[in-house]
Structure formats: C-alpha cells, structure tokens
Amino acid sequence: MEYPARVLITGSFPEEAIEMVHEDAPALSPEVTAKVNELWGAELKQNPHLFSGPMLVARALSRPPGRIRLHCMVSEYKNFMGTTHEDVAPMLPDGQLHRAIGFLAATITSDGYVMLGVRSPKIDWPTLRHVVPAGRLTPAQEHPYKGIRDEFQSELGIGAADIVSLECIGIVADMTWRRLNYEFVFFAQTRLTFRQVIERAKTARSGTEHVQLEPFPASADFMNDLLMSDPDGWVPTGFAGLALCGYNRFDIKSFPWWIPAHRTYAEHMGRRLL
C-alpha cells in the first residue's frame, strides 16, 4: 500500500532528550516569494477564513545517540503552505522548505480505550478521523512536550493532573504536498474514563474542532483492523502516528508496512470527500 506518511524516528524520548535549535529564517528568493504569494491568493479565494499567523517550522532533523535534535525557525502559515506546494517544493533545497512541526498523542483512558475525534468541517482538514489531541507547534510553545500539554487542555479539557504518563515515542512525517511536516508522536495515559474525557471536551476551549469524540478498544487486533479498514480516512500523520503507537505499545508487529509516497492535497482529500 502506498501512503503519504513516513516513520522517521522511533524510540523513547523524555522531555530533556528533545533539543530544539532555534535559527533565523533565511529570506526566500524573489521568484519563490512571488510564487508563494500567488498560491496564497488562490487559497484565500477558496478558504477566506485562513489567516497567515506565525508558526514554528523545521529546517533539519537529526538523531544524536538517545536524543532528537530539530533545527527550527519562526515563519508564517503562508510560507508553510507555499514552500511545501507541489509546484514550489521541488525548486527548493530541503533546508529551505518551511515544514510544519506537529504533535499528536494516542490517548488511552483508565478504562482501556483510545480516544479519536471526527474533525469538524470548519477545520482546514475536514471530516477526517484524527488522533486526539493534535496540533502544530507555535513560536510561544517552543517545545513539543509543552505543545502537547497545551493541546490536551485546549481540545479535551484535560490538565496535567489528569495525565498519568506522557512519552514521546518518535517522529512521523506527512508527505502530502502543501502539508509537509515533522510530527512528534506521544503515547499518553489519563486517569479519566472515556465518558469523563467526552464530558470535559464539551467545554474545552477548542472542543468544537471535532464534531464528536469516539472511544475505541485499545487492543492490538482492534487497532490493526481500525487502521486498515479505511487508510485514506485519516490525516496521514494521524494514521502513521497511531500505527507507530500500535507497533510500540499494542504489539502490532506488522507496522509500519506501507510504502511512503507523496500525494497532493487534492488527491488525499478527494478520496475522503467524494
């Protein structure tokens, strides 16, 4: 199976093992800037609610012994979408792509369920089942552990006292043109039951990002069947991240077994929206 996601790093990485090296963003060439502005104008015609706010993006990723080192810089949403577009990315060296830095968590409840959400049609990636919580790292957050903790609070209403354990188990990459990113994958356990998580999310600040939350049994056989029943029904890193958690935590030893391959945004989204 060809799929637009890649598993880059696996292991166990506590907070102090992830090093974020902050750098200044080099200027884009006039040619690339013009193309990025042209693409952004076309995108705004389709999605006028979009805002080109600041975001932290990746330049390079490496793995010294026992650690993860990510070189990053402050950019904006417009440059992220533009430099990762299929018409622009092949023109640029890898270090000049403004890859997003994301994070996601497979969240296991005290009664043995993994919580997934159905994304709202109002979100940029609509009506796709997605690992909850997940987000993009902001310049203010600076570190993926802080990002995922903020997202727990924002999307699910879960505070630090509700989390029993939180561990980064690797990085996956989205290979969808216009959405290229590096995404930190976390495995989390909460002291709350799935019913309590659903109730908390109803009043969470960003709880409306999902039209509903769904609990699924956190077992190897079920997670394998869930992933393979509709691979194209996921945000690519949601699929890859949950597969990585299954491989490392649920004893699904057949993952990762897809062939990483690029798709355009329209190709992947179209498969779900038709």
CSV table of C-alpha atoms in Angstrom, one decimal:
chain,number,residue,atom,x,y,z
A,1,MET,CA,0.0,0.0,0.0
A,2,GLU,CA,1.4,3.4,-1.0
A,3,TYR,CA,0.7,6.1,1.6
A,4,PRO,CA,1.7,9.8,2.1
A,5,ALA,CA,3.4,9.3,5.5
A,6,ARG,CA,6.8,8.1,6.7
A,7,VAL,CA,8.1,6.9,10.1
A,8,LEU,CA,11.3,8.8,10.7
A,9,ILE,CA,12.4,8.1,14.3
A,10,THR,CA,11.3,5.5,16.9
A,11,GLY,CA,12.4,5.1,20.5
A,12,SER,CA,11.6,6.6,23.9
A,13,PHE,CA,12.4,10.3,24.3
A,14,PRO,CA,11.8,12.2,27.6
A,15,GLU,CA,11.4,15.9,27.5
A,16,GLU,CA,15.1,16.7,28.1
A,17,ALA,CA,16.1,14.4,25.2
A,18,ILE,CA,14.4,16.6,22.6
A,19,GLU,CA,16.6,19.6,21.6
A,20,MET,CA,15.1,22.5,19.7
A,21,VAL,CA,17.8,24.5,18.0
A,22,HIS,CA,16.3,27.9,17.0
A,23,GLU,CA,17.7,29.7,14.0
A,24,ASP,CA,16.9,32.8,11.9
A,25,ALA,CA,14.8,32.1,8.8
A,26,PRO,CA,16.8,32.8,5.6
A,27,ALA,CA,14.9,35.0,3.1
A,28,LEU,CA,13.1,33.3,0.2
A,29,SER,CA,14.2,34.3,-3.3
A,30,PRO,CA,12.1,36.8,-5.2
A,31,GLU,CA,11.0,34.1,-7.5
A,32,VAL,CA,9.8,31.8,-4.7
A,33,THR,CA,8.2,34.7,-2.8
A,34,ALA,CA,6.2,35.6,-5.9
A,35,LYS,CA,5.0,32.1,-6.3
A,36,VAL,CA,4.1,31.7,-2.6
A,37,ASN,CA,2.1,35.0,-2.8
A,38,GLU,CA,0.3,33.8,-5.9
A,39,LEU,CA,-0.6,30.4,-4.3
A,40,TRP,CA,-1.8,32.1,-1.1
A,41,GLY,CA,-4.1,34.4,-3.1
A,42,ALA,CA,-5.6,31.4,-4.8
A,43,GLU,CA,-6.0,29.6,-1.4
A,44,LEU,CA,-7.8,32.6,0.1
A,45,LYS,CA,-10.4,32.6,-2.7
A,46,GLN,CA,-11.3,29.0,-1.6
A,47,ASN,CA,-10.8,29.5,2.1
A,48,PRO,CA,-11.3,33.2,3.0
A,49,HIS,CA,-11.2,32.4,6.7
A,50,LEU,CA,-7.5,31.4,6.6
A,51,PHE,CA,-5.0,33.6,8.4
A,52,SER,CA,-1.3,33.7,7.9
A,53,GLY,CA,-0.3,33.7,11.5
A,54,PRO,CA,3.2,32.9,12.9
A,55,MET,CA,4.3,29.3,13.2
A,56,LEU,CA,7.4,27.4,14.1
A,57,VAL,CA,8.8,25.4,11.2
A,58,ALA,CA,11.5,22.8,10.7
A,59,ARG,CA,14.8,23.1,8.8
A,60,ALA,CA,16.6,19.9,9.7
A,61,LEU,CA,16.2,16.9,11.8
A,62,SER,CA,18.8,14.6,13.3
A,63,ARG,CA,19.2,11.9,15.9
A,64,PRO,CA,22.3,12.0,18.1
A,65,PRO,CA,22.6,9.0,20.4
A,66,GLY,CA,19.5,8.9,22.7
A,67,ARG,CA,18.3,12.3,21.5
A,68,ILE,CA,16.3,14.1,18.9
A,69,ARG,CA,17.6,17.4,17.5
A,70,LEU,CA,15.4,19.6,15.4
A,71,HIS,CA,16.6,22.8,13.9
A,72,CYS,CA,13.6,25.3,13.6
A,73,MET,CA,12.8,28.8,12.7
A,74,VAL,CA,9.8,31.2,13.0
A,75,SER,CA,7.8,31.5,9.8
A,76,GLU,CA,4.2,32.0,8.9
A,77,TYR,CA,1.4,29.9,7.6
A,78,LYS,CA,1.5,31.4,4.1
A,79,ASN,CA,5.2,30.3,3.7
A,80,PHE,CA,4.4,26.9,5.1
A,81,MET,CA,1.7,26.2,2.5
A,82,GLY,CA,3.6,27.9,-0.3
A,83,THR,CA,7.0,26.2,0.1
A,84,THR,CA,5.5,22.8,0.6
A,85,HIS,CA,3.3,23.1,-2.5
A,86,GLU,CA,3.9,20.6,-5.3
A,87,ASP,CA,4.8,23.4,-7.7
A,88,VAL,CA,7.4,25.0,-5.4
A,89,ALA,CA,8.9,22.3,-3.1
A,90,PRO,CA,10.9,20.7,-6.0
A,91,MET,CA,12.6,24.0,-6.6
A,92,LEU,CA,14.0,24.3,-3.1
A,93,PRO,CA,16.7,22.5,-1.1
A,94,ASP,CA,15.3,20.5,1.8
A,95,GLY,CA,16.6,23.1,4.3
A,96,GLN,CA,14.5,25.9,2.7
A,97,LEU,CA,11.2,24.1,3.0
A,98,HIS,CA,9.1,25.6,5.8
A,99,ARG,CA,7.9,22.2,7.2
A,100,ALA,CA,5.3,22.5,9.9
A,101,ILE,CA,6.2,21.0,13.3
A,102,GLY,CA,3.3,19.0,14.7
A,103,PHE,CA,2.5,16.8,17.6
A,104,LEU,CA,-0.2,14.1,18.3
A,105,ALA,CA,-1.0,11.7,21.1
A,106,ALA,CA,-2.6,8.3,21.3
A,107,THR,CA,-4.5,8.9,24.5
A,108,ILE,CA,-5.6,5.8,26.5
A,109,THR,CA,-8.3,6.2,29.1
A,110,SER,CA,-8.3,4.5,32.5
A,111,ASP,CA,-10.9,2.0,31.3
A,112,GLY,CA,-8.8,0.9,28.3
A,113,TYR,CA,-10.0,3.0,25.3
A,114,VAL,CA,-8.1,5.1,22.8
A,115,MET,CA,-9.8,8.4,22.1
A,116,LEU,CA,-10.2,9.5,18.4
A,117,GLY,CA,-12.1,12.5,17.1
A,118,VAL,CA,-14.1,13.2,14.0
A,119,ARG,CA,-12.8,16.6,12.6
A,120,SER,CA,-15.2,19.4,12.1
A,121,PRO,CA,-15.9,20.6,8.5
A,122,LYS,CA,-14.9,24.0,9.7
A,123,ILE,CA,-11.3,22.9,10.2
A,124,ASP,CA,-8.7,23.1,7.3
A,125,TRP,CA,-8.5,19.3,7.2
A,126,PRO,CA,-12.3,18.5,7.4
A,127,THR,CA,-14.2,15.3,8.2
A,128,LEU,CA,-11.2,13.1,8.8
A,129,ARG,CA,-10.8,10.8,11.7
A,130,HIS,CA,-7.8,12.0,13.7
A,131,VAL,CA,-5.7,11.0,16.7
A,132,VAL,CA,-6.7,13.3,19.6
A,133,PRO,CA,-5.2,15.7,20.6
A,134,ALA,CA,-3.0,17.0,17.8
A,135,GLY,CA,-1.7,20.4,16.7
A,136,ARG,CA,1.1,22.5,15.3
A,137,LEU,CA,3.8,23.9,17.4
A,138,THR,CA,3.7,27.7,17.9
A,139,PRO,CA,6.7,30.0,18.5
A,140,ALA,CA,5.4,30.6,22.0
A,141,GLN,CA,5.3,26.9,22.9
A,142,GLU,CA,8.9,26.3,21.6
A,143,HIS,CA,8.9,22.6,22.6
A,144,PRO,CA,6.7,19.6,21.6
A,145,TYR,CA,6.1,18.5,25.2
A,146,LYS,CA,4.7,21.9,26.0
A,147,GLY,CA,2.7,21.8,22.8
A,148,ILE,CA,1.0,18.5,23.5
A,149,ARG,CA,0.2,19.5,27.1
A,150,ASP,CA,-1.4,22.7,25.9
A,151,GLU,CA,-3.4,20.7,23.3
A,152,PHE,CA,-4.7,18.3,25.9
A,153,GLN,CA,-6.1,21.3,27.8
A,154,SER,CA,-7.4,23.1,24.7
A,155,GLU,CA,-9.0,20.2,22.8
A,156,LEU,CA,-10.0,17.9,25.7
A,157,GLY,CA,-10.1,20.0,28.8
A,158,ILE,CA,-7.5,17.7,30.4
A,159,GLY,CA,-5.0,19.2,32.7
A,160,ALA,CA,-1.6,18.0,33.9
A,161,ALA,CA,-3.1,16.4,37.0
A,162,ASP,CA,-5.3,14.2,34.7
A,163,ILE,CA,-2.3,12.7,32.8
A,164,VAL,CA,-0.7,9.6,34.4
A,165,SER,CA,2.1,9.2,31.8
A,166,LEU,CA,3.3,11.1,28.7
A,167,GLU,CA,6.1,9.8,26.5
A,168,CYS,CA,7.4,10.8,23.0
A,169,ILE,CA,7.9,7.6,21.1
A,170,GLY,CA,9.1,9.0,17.8
A,171,ILE,CA,8.5,11.2,14.8
A,172,VAL,CA,6.4,10.7,11.6
A,173,ALA,CA,6.3,12.9,8.5
A,174,ASP,CA,3.4,14.0,6.4
A,175,MET,CA,4.3,13.6,2.7
A,176,THR,CA,1.2,15.3,1.4
A,177,TRP,CA,2.2,18.3,-0.8
A,178,ARG,CA,1.1,21.6,0.9
A,179,ARG,CA,1.2,19.8,4.3
A,180,LEU,CA,4.8,18.6,4.6
A,181,ASN,CA,5.6,18.3,8.3
A,182,TYR,CA,7.5,16.5,11.1
A,183,GLU,CA,5.1,15.3,13.7
A,184,PHE,CA,6.1,14.2,17.2
A,185,VAL,CA,4.2,11.1,18.4
A,186,PHE,CA,3.2,10.8,22.0
A,187,PHE,CA,1.7,7.9,24.0
A,188,ALA,CA,-0.4,9.2,26.9
A,189,GLN,CA,-2.5,7.7,29.6
A,190,THR,CA,-5.1,9.5,31.5
A,191,ARG,CA,-6.7,8.7,34.9
A,192,LEU,CA,-10.1,9.7,33.3
A,193,THR,CA,-12.6,7.2,31.8
A,194,PHE,CA,-13.7,7.7,28.2
A,195,ARG,CA,-17.0,9.2,29.4
A,196,GLN,CA,-15.2,11.7,31.5
A,197,VAL,CA,-13.0,12.7,28.6
A,198,ILE,CA,-16.0,13.3,26.4
A,199,GLU,CA,-17.7,15.4,29.1
A,200,ARG,CA,-14.5,17.5,29.6
A,201,ALA,CA,-14.2,18.1,25.9
A,202,LYS,CA,-17.7,19.6,25.6
A,203,THR,CA,-16.5,22.7,27.5
A,204,ALA,CA,-12.9,22.8,26.3
A,205,ARG,CA,-11.7,26.0,24.5
A,206,SER,CA,-11.1,24.2,21.2
A,207,GLY,CA,-13.5,21.3,21.8
A,208,THR,CA,-15.5,22.2,18.7
A,209,GLU,CA,-12.6,21.2,16.4
A,210,HIS,CA,-14.2,17.8,16.5
A,211,VAL,CA,-17.9,17.1,15.8
A,212,GLN,CA,-17.6,14.2,18.2
A,213,LEU,CA,-15.2,12.0,20.1
A,214,GLU,CA,-15.2,8.3,19.8
A,215,PRO,CA,-13.7,5.7,22.1
A,216,PHE,CA,-12.2,2.5,20.6
A,217,PRO,CA,-10.8,-0.5,22.5
A,218,ALA,CA,-7.0,-0.2,22.9
A,219,SER,CA,-6.2,-3.7,21.7
A,220,ALA,CA,-3.7,-4.9,19.1
A,221,ASP,CA,-6.3,-6.7,16.9
A,222,PHE,CA,-8.8,-3.9,17.0
A,223,MET,CA,-6.3,-1.1,16.3
A,224,ASN,CA,-5.0,-3.1,13.4
A,225,ASP,CA,-8.5,-3.5,11.9
A,226,LEU,CA,-9.4,0.1,12.6
A,227,LEU,CA,-6.4,1.5,10.8
A,228,MET,CA,-6.7,-0.8,7.8
A,229,SER,CA,-10.5,-0.6,7.4
A,230,ASP,CA,-10.1,2.9,5.7
A,231,PRO,CA,-6.5,4.1,5.5
A,232,ASP,CA,-7.5,7.1,3.4
A,233,GLY,CA,-9.9,8.3,6.0
A,234,TRP,CA,-7.2,9.6,8.2
A,235,VAL,CA,-4.9,12.7,8.2
A,236,PRO,CA,-1.7,10.9,7.1
A,237,THR,CA,0.3,11.6,10.3
A,238,GLY,CA,-2.8,10.5,12.3
A,239,PHE,CA,-2.6,7.1,10.6
A,240,ALA,CA,1.1,6.8,10.9
A,241,GLY,CA,1.2,8.0,14.5
A,242,LEU,CA,-1.4,5.6,15.7
A,243,ALA,CA,0.3,2.8,13.7
A,244,LEU,CA,3.6,3.7,15.5
A,245,CYS,CA,1.9,3.6,18.9
A,246,GLY,CA,0.4,0.2,17.9
A,247,TYR,CA,3.8,-1.0,16.9
A,248,ASN,CA,5.5,0.2,20.1
A,249,ARG,CA,2.7,-0.2,22.7
A,250,PHE,CA,0.0,-2.6,21.4
A,251,ASP,CA,2.3,-5.3,19.9
A,252,ILE,CA,1.1,-4.8,16.3
A,253,LYS,CA,4.3,-6.1,14.8
A,254,SER,CA,3.3,-5.7,11.2
A,255,PHE,CA,3.6,-1.9,11.3
A,256,PRO,CA,4.9,0.2,9.6
A,257,TRP,CA,4.3,-1.8,6.4
A,258,TRP,CA,3.2,0.8,3.8
A,259,ILE,CA,5.4,2.3,1.1
A,260,PRO,CA,5.8,6.1,1.7
A,261,ALA,CA,4.7,8.1,-1.4
A,262,HIS,CA,3.8,11.7,-2.0
A,263,ARG,CA,0.2,12.7,-2.7
A,264,THR,CA,-1.2,16.1,-3.5
A,265,TYR,CA,-3.6,17.7,-1.0
A,266,ALA,CA,-6.4,17.3,-3.5
A,267,GLU,CA,-5.6,13.6,-4.1
A,268,HIS,CA,-5.8,12.7,-0.4
A,269,MET,CA,-8.7,15.0,0.5
A,270,GLY,CA,-10.6,14.0,-2.6
A,271,ARG,CA,-10.6,10.3,-1.6
A,272,ARG,CA,-12.4,11.2,1.6
A,273,LEU,CA,-14.8,13.9,0.4
A,274,LEU,CA,-16.2,12.1,-2.7
